[in-house]
Short mmCIF file of C-alpha atoms and ligand atoms in Angstrom, two decimals:
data_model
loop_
_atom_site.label_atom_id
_atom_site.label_comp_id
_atom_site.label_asym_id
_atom_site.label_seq_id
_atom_site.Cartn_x
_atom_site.Cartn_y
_atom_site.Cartn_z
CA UNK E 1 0.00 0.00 0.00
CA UNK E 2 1.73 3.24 -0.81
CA UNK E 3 0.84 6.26 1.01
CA UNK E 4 0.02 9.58 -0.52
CA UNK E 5 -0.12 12.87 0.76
CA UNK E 6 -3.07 15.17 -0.42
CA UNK E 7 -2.35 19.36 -0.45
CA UNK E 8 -5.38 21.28 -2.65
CA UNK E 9 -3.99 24.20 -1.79
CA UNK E 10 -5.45 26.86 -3.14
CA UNK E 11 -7.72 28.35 -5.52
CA UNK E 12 -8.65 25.76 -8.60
CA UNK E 13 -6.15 23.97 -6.86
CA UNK E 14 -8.70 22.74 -4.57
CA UNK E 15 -11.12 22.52 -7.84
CA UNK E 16 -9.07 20.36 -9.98
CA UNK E 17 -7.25 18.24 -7.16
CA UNK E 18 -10.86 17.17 -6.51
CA UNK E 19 -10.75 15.65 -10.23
CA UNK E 20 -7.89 14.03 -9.39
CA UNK E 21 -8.78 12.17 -6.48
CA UNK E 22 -12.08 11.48 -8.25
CA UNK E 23 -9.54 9.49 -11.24
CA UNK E 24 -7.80 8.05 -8.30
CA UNK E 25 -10.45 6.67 -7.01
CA UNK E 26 -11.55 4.96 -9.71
CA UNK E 27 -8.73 2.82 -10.09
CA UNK E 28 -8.89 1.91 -6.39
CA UNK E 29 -12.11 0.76 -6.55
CA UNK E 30 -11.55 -0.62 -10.04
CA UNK E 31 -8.37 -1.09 -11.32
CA UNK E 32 -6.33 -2.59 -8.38
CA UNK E 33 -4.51 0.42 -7.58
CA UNK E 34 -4.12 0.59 -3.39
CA UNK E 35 -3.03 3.98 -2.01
CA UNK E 36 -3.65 5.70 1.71
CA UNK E 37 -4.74 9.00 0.73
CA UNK E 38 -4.23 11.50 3.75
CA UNK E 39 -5.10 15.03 2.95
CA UNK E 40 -4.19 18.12 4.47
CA UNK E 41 -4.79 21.55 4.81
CA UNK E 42 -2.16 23.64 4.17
CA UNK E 43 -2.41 26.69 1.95
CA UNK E 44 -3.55 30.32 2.50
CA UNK E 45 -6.82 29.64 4.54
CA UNK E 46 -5.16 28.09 7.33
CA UNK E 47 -2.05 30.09 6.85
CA UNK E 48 -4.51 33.47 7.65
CA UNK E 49 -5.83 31.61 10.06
CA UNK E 50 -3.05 30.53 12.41
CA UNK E 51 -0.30 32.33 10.82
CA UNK E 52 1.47 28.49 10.19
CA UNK E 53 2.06 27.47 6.24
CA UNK E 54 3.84 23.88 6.32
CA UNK E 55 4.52 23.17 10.13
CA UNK E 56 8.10 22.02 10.29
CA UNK E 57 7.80 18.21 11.09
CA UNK E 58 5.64 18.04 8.23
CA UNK E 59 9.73 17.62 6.57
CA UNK E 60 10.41 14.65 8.45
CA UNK E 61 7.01 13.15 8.22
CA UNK E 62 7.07 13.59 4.48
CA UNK E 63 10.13 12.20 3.79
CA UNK E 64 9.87 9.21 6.37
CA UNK E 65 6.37 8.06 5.79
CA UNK E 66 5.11 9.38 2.42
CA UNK E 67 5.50 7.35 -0.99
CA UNK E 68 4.51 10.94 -3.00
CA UNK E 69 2.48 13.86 -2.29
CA UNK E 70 -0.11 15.25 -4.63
CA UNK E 71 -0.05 19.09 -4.51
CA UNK E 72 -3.19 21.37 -6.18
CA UNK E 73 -1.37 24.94 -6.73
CA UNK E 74 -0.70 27.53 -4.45
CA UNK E 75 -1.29 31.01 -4.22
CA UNK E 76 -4.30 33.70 -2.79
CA UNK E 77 -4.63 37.44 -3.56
CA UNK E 78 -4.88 37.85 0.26
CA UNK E 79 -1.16 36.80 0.95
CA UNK E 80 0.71 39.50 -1.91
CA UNK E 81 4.32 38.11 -0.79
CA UNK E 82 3.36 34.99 -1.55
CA UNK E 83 5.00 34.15 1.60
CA UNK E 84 2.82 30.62 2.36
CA UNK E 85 3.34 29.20 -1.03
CA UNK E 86 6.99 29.78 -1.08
CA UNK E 87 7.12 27.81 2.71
CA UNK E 88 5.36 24.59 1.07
CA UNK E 89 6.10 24.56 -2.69
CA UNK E 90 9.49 25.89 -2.72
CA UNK E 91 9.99 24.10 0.92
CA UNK E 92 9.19 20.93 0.30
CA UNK E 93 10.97 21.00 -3.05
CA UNK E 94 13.87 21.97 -1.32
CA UNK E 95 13.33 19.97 2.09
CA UNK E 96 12.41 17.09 0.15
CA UNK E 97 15.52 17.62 -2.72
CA UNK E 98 13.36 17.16 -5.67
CA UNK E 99 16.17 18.44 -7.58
CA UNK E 100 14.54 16.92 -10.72
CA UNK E 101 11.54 18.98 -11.88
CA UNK E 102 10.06 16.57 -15.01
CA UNK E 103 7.51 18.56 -16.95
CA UNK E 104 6.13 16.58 -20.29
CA UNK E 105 5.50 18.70 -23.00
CA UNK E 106 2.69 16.35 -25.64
CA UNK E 107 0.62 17.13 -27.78
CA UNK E 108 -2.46 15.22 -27.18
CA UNK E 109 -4.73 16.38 -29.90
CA UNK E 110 -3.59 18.66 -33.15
CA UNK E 111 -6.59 21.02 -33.12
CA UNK E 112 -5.11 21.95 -29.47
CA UNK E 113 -2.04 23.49 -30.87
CA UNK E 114 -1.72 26.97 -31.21
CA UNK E 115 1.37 26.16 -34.07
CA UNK E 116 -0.01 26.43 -37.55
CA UNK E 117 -0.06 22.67 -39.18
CA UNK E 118 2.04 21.16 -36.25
CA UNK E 119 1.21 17.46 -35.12
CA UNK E 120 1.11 15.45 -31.97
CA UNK E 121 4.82 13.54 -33.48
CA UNK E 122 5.79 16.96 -33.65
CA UNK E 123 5.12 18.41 -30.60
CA UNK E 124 6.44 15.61 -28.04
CA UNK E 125 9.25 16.21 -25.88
CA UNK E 126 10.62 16.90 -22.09
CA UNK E 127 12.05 19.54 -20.12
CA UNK E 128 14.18 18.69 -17.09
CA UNK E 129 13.83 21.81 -14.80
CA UNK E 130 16.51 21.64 -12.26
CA UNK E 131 14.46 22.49 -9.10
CA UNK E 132 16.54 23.15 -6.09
CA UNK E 133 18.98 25.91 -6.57
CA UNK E 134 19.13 29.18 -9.13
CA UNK E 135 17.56 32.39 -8.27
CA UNK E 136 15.11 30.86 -6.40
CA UNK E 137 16.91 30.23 -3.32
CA UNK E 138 16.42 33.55 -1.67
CA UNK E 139 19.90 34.65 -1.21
CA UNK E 140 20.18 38.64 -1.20
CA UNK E 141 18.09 41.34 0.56
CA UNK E 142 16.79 44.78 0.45
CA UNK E 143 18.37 47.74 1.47
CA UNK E 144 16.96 51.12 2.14
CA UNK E 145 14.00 50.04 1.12
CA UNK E 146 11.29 53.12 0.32
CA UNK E 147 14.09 55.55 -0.35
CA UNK E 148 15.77 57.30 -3.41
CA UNK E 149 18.66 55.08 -3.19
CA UNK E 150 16.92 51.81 -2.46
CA UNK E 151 18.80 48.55 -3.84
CA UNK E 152 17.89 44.56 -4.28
CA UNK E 153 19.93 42.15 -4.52
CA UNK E 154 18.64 38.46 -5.72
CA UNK E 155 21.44 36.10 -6.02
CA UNK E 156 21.72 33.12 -8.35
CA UNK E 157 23.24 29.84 -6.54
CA UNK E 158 24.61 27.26 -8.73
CA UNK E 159 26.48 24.30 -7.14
CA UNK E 160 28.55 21.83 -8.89
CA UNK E 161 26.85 18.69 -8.02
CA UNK E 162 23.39 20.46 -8.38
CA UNK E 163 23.92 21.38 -11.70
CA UNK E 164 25.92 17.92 -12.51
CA UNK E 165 23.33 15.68 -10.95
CA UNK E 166 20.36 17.65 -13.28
CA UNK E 167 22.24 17.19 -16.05
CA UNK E 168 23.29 13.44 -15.53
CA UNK E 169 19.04 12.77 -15.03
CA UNK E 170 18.44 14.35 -17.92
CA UNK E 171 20.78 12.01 -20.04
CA UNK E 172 20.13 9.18 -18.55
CA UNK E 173 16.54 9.27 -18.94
CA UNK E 174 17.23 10.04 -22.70
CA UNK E 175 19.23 7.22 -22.67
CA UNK E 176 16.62 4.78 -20.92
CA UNK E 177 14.07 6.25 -23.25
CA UNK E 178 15.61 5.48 -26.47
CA UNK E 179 16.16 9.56 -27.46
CA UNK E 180 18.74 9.99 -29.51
CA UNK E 181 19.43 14.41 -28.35
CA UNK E 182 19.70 16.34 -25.05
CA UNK E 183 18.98 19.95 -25.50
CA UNK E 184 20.90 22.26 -22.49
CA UNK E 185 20.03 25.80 -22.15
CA UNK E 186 21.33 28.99 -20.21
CA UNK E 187 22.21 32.46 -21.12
CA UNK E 188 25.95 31.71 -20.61
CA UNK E 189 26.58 35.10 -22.84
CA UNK E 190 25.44 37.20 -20.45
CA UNK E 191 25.24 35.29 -17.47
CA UNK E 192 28.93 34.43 -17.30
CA UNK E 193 29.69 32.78 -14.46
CA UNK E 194 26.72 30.10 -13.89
CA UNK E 195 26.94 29.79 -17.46
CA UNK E 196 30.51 28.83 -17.59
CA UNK E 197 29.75 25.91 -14.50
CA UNK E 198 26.47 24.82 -16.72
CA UNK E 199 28.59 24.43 -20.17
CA UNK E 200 31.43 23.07 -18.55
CA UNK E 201 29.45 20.26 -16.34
CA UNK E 202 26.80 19.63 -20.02
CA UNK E 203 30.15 18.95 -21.71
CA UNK E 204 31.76 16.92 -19.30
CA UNK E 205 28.64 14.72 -18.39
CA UNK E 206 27.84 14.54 -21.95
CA UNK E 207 30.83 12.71 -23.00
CA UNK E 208 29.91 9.79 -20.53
CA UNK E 209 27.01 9.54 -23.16
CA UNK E 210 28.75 9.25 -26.69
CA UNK E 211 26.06 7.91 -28.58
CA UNK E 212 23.73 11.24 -27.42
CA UNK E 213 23.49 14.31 -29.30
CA UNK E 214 24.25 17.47 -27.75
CA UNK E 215 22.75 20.64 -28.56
CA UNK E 216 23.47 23.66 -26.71
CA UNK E 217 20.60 27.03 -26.99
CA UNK E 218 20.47 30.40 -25.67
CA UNK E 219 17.29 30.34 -23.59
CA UNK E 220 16.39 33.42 -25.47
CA UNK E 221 16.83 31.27 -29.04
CA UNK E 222 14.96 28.16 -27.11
CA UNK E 223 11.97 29.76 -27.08
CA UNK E 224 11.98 31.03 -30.74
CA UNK E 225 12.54 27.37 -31.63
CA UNK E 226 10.06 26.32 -29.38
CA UNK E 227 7.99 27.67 -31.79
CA UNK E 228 9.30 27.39 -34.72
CA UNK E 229 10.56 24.02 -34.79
CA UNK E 230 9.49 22.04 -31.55
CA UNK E 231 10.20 18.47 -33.45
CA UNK E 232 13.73 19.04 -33.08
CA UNK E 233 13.38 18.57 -29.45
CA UNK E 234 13.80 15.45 -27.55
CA UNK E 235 15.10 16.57 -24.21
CA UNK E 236 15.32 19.98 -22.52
CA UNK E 237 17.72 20.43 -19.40
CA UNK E 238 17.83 23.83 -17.88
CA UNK E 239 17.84 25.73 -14.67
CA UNK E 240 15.29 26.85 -12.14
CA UNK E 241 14.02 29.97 -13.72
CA UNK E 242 14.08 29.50 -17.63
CA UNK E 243 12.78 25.87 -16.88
CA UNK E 244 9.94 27.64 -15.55
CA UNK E 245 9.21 30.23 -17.98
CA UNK E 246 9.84 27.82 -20.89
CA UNK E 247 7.19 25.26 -19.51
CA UNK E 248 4.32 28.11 -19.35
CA UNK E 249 5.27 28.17 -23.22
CA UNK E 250 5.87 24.23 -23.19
CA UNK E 251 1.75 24.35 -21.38
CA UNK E 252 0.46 26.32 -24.06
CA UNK E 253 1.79 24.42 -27.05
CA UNK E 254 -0.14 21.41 -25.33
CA UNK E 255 -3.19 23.68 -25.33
CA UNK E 256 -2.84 25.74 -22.46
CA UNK E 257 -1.78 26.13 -18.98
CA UNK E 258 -4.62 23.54 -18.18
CA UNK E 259 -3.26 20.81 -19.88
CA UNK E 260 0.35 20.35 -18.30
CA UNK E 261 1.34 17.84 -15.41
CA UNK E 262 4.79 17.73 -13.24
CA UNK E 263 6.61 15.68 -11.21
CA UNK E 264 8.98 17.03 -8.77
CA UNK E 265 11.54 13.96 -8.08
CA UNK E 266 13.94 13.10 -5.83
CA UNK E 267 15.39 9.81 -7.41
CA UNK E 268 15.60 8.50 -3.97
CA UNK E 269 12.74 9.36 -1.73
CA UNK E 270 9.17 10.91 -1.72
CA UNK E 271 8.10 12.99 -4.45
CA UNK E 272 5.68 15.37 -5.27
CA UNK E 273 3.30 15.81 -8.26
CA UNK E 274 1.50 18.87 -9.39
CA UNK E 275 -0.20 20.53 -12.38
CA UNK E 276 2.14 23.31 -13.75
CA UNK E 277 -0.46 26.11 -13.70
CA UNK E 278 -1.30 28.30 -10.91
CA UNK E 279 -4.20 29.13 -8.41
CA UNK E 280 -5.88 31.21 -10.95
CA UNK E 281 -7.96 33.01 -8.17
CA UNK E 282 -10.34 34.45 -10.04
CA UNK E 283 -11.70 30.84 -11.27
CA UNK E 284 -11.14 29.36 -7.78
CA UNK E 285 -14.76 27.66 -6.91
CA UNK E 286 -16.57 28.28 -10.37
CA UNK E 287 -16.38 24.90 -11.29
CA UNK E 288 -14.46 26.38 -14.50
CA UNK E 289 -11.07 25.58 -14.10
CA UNK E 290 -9.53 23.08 -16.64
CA UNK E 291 -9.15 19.76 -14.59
CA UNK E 292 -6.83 17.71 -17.41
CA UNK E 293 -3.78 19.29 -15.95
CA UNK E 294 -4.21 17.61 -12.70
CA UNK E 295 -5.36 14.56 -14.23
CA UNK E 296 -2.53 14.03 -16.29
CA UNK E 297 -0.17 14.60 -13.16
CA UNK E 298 -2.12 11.83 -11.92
CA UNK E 299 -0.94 9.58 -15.14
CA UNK E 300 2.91 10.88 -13.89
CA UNK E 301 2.06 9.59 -10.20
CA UNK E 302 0.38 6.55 -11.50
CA UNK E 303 3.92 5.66 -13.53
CA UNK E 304 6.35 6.73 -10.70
CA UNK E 305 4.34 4.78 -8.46
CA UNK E 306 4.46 1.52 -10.72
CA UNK E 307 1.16 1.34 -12.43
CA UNK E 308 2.03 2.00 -16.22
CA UNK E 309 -1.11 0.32 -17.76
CA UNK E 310 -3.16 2.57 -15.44
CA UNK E 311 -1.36 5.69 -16.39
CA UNK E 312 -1.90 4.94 -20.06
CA UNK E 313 -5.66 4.49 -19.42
CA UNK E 314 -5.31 8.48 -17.86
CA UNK E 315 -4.25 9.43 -20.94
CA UNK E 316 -6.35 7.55 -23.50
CA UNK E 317 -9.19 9.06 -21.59
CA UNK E 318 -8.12 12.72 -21.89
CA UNK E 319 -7.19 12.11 -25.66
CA UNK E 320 -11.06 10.39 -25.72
CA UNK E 321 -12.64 13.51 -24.15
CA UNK E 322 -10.66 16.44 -26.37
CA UNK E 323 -11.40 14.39 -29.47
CA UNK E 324 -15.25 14.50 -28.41
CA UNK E 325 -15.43 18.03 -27.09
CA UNK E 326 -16.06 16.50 -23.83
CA UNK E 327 -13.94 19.46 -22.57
CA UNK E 328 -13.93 22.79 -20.22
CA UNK E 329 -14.16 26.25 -22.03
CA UNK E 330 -10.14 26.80 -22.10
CA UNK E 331 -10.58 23.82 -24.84
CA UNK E 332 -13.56 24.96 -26.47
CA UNK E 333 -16.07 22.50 -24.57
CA UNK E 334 -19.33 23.24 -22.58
CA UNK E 335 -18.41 20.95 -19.89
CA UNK E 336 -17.82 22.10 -15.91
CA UNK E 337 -14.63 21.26 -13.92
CA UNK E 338 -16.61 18.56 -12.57
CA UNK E 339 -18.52 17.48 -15.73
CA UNK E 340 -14.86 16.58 -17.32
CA UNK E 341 -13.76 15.14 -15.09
CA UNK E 342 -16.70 12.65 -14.56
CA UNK E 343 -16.31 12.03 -18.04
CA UNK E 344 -12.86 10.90 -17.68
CA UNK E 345 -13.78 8.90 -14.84
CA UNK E 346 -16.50 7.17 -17.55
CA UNK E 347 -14.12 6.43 -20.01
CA UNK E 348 -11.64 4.88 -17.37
CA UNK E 349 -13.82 2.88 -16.08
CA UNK E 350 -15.46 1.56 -19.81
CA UNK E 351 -11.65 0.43 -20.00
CA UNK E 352 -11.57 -1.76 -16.72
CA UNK E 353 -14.75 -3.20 -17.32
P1 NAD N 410 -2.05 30.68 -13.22
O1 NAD N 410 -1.43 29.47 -13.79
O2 NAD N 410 -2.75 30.50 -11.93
O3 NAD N 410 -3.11 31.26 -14.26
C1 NAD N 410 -2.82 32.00 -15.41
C2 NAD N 410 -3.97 31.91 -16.39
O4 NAD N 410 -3.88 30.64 -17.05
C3 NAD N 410 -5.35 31.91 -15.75
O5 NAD N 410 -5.85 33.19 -15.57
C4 NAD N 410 -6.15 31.12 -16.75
O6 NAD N 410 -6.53 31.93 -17.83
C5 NAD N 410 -5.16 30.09 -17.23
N1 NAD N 410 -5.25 28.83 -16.48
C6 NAD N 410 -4.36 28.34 -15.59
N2 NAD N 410 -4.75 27.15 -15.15
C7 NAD N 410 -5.91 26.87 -15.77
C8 NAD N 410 -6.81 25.75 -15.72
N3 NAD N 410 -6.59 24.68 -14.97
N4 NAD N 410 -7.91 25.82 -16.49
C9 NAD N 410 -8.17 26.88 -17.28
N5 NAD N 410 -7.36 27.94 -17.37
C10 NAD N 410 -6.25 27.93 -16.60
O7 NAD N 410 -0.91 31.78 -13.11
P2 NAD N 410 -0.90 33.23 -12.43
O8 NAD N 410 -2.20 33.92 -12.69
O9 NAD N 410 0.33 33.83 -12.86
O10 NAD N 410 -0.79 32.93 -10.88
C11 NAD N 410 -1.86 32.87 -9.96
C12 NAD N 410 -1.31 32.44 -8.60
O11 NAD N 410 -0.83 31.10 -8.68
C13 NAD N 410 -0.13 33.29 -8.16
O12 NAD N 410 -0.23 33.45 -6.78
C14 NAD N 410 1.06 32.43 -8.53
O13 NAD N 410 2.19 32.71 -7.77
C15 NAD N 410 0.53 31.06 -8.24
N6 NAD N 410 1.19 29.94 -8.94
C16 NAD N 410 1.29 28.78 -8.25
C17 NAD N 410 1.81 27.66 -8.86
C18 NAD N 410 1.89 26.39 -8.09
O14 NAD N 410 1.39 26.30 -7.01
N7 NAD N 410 2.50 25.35 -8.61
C19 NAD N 410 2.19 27.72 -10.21
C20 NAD N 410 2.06 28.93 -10.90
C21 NAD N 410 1.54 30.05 -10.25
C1 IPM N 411 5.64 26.69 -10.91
C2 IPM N 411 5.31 28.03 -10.25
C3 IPM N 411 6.24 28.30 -9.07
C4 IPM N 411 7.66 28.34 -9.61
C5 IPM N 411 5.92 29.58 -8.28
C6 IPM N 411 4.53 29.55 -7.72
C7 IPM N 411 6.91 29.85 -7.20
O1 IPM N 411 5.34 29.04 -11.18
O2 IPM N 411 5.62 25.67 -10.22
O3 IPM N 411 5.86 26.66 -12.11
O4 IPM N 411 8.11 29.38 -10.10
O5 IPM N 411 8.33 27.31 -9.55
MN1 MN N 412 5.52 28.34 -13.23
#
């Protein structure tokens, strides 16, 4: 029995994590999938509440007695500095070293791509975020803040092994996955110094893999290829920040921000899986967010967790449901959050009959 942890968070991140569990269960009652869902709280609510955002032992407790953790998004108008969200996400992806942040970018349906005459071969490939260091540590400070002379300083950490081990995952999942090109990017021309430890450590690792092609892009150039030609892209590696900026662009070649799963993994202990999208606040409670996103993180946890025909079924039944229009408005459908996600639940369950 594997144990899951449960975090809606905030938002449609409590709209579409309700999807997911709906999916889950399913193949629990179904399709001989056994998990100990335990949910929890966390997020802005309880964080206004009683001032706590992830309690500390939550860490330990993770880490110790948690096969994965299923996380909604994160995120509320009410808390501007963001300061709860960056405690759990950016805590537990730290706390937890999920140094590998997997985001899929496939095309599931053609007439979802905003590329002119681009097809789902075309449009098929994956970015390995590296999801522990960067600029999003929170090294620097402010300094006379409010006044004419007023300065902020936002450092960017890069570590040898950090950037090595990212790299190395990348590969070797091209490797295992019979791809023949691993993609690095950075803005080594202006960004000299991380730039010269990311080319230095892509060159060095790279050469452990012979038979792999190695392409090196300006992040700036990435994105123009992204869309101009996104079939020459197997594998992405990059760091914290352009990994996430490039997967908003990576979401909306799928179809939009609602149609993009994650995992954040650390190779050798619990990890966590999320949607890539946001809170959205102003859907949060409509019943109008796009619930596929969440679903299809579900197919991720379903794999990492060691049910691969039960992923599959995931995504058959999203493929099912665009082809039919059986979709929420981002898509073009008529359907609610709810209403597509019961349909997925349907088609998943025509399969196990
Ligand atoms: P967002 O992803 O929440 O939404 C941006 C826009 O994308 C939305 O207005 C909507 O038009 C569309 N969209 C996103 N998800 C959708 C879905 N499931 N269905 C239909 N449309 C969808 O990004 P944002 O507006 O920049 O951020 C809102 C809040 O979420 C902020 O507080 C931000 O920091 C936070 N955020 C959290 C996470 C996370 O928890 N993993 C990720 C990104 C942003
Ligand atoms: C994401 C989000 C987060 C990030 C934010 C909410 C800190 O945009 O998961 O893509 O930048 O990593
Ligand atoms: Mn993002």
């Amino acid at each position: 029995m594997k144990k899951i942890a449960v975090i809606p968070g905030d938002g449609i991140g409590i709209d579409v994590t309700g999807e997911a569990l709906k999916v889950l269960n399913v193949f629990q009652e179904h399709g001989g999938v056994e998990l100990d869902l335990v949910h929890f709280d966390f997020g802005a609510e309880r964080y206004l509440k009683t001032g706590v955002s992830l309690p500390p032992e939550m860490i330990t407790e993770f880490r110790e007695n948690f096969d994965a953790i299923f996380i909604g998004a994160l995120g509320d108008p009410r808390i501007p500095d963001m300061a709860h969200a960056r405690d759990i996400l950016l805590g537990l992806r730290f706390n937890l070293d999920l140094y590998v942040n997997y985001r899929p970018v496939k095309l599931l349906d053609e007439k979802l791509c905003p590329l002119k005459d681009k097809t789902c071969k075309e449009v098929n490939f994956v970015v390995f975020r590296e999801n522990t260091e960067g600029t999003y540590v929170g090294i620097g400070g402010n300094f006379k803040t409010g006044t004419p002379d007023e300065v902020a300083v936002q450092e960017s950490l890069n570590t040898r092994k950090g950037v090595e081990r990212i790299i190395r995952y990348a590969f070797e999942y091209a490797q295992k996955n019979g791809h023949h090109k691993v993609t690095m990017s950075d803005k080594s021309n202006a960004m000299r110094f991380e730039g010269d430890l990311w080319q230095r450590a892509f060159q060095e690792v790279g050469e452990e893999y012979p038979e792999i092609e190695k392409q090196h892009l300006f992040v700036d150039a990435l994105v123009m290829q992204m869309v101009k030609r996104p079939e020459q892209f197997e594998v992405i590696v990059t760091c914290n920040m352009f990994g996430d900026i490039v997967t908003d662009l990576g979401a909306q070649l799928q179809g939009g921000l609602g149609m993009a799963g994650s995992g954040n993994i650390n190779p050798e202990g619990t990890s966590m899986f999320e949607p890539v999208h946001g809170s959205a606040p102003k859907y949060g409670g409509k019943n109008i967010a796009n619930p596929f996103g969440a679903i299809l993180t579900v197919q991720l946890m379903l794999e990492y967790l060691g049910y691969p025909s039960q992923a599959k079924m995931v995504e058959e039944a999203v493929i099912k449901a665009i082809r039919e229009n059986q979709t929420t408005r981002d898509l073009g459908g008529g359907l609610g959050t709810k209403e597509a996600g019961d349909y997925i639940c349907q088609e998943i369950k025509k399969r196990l009959s």
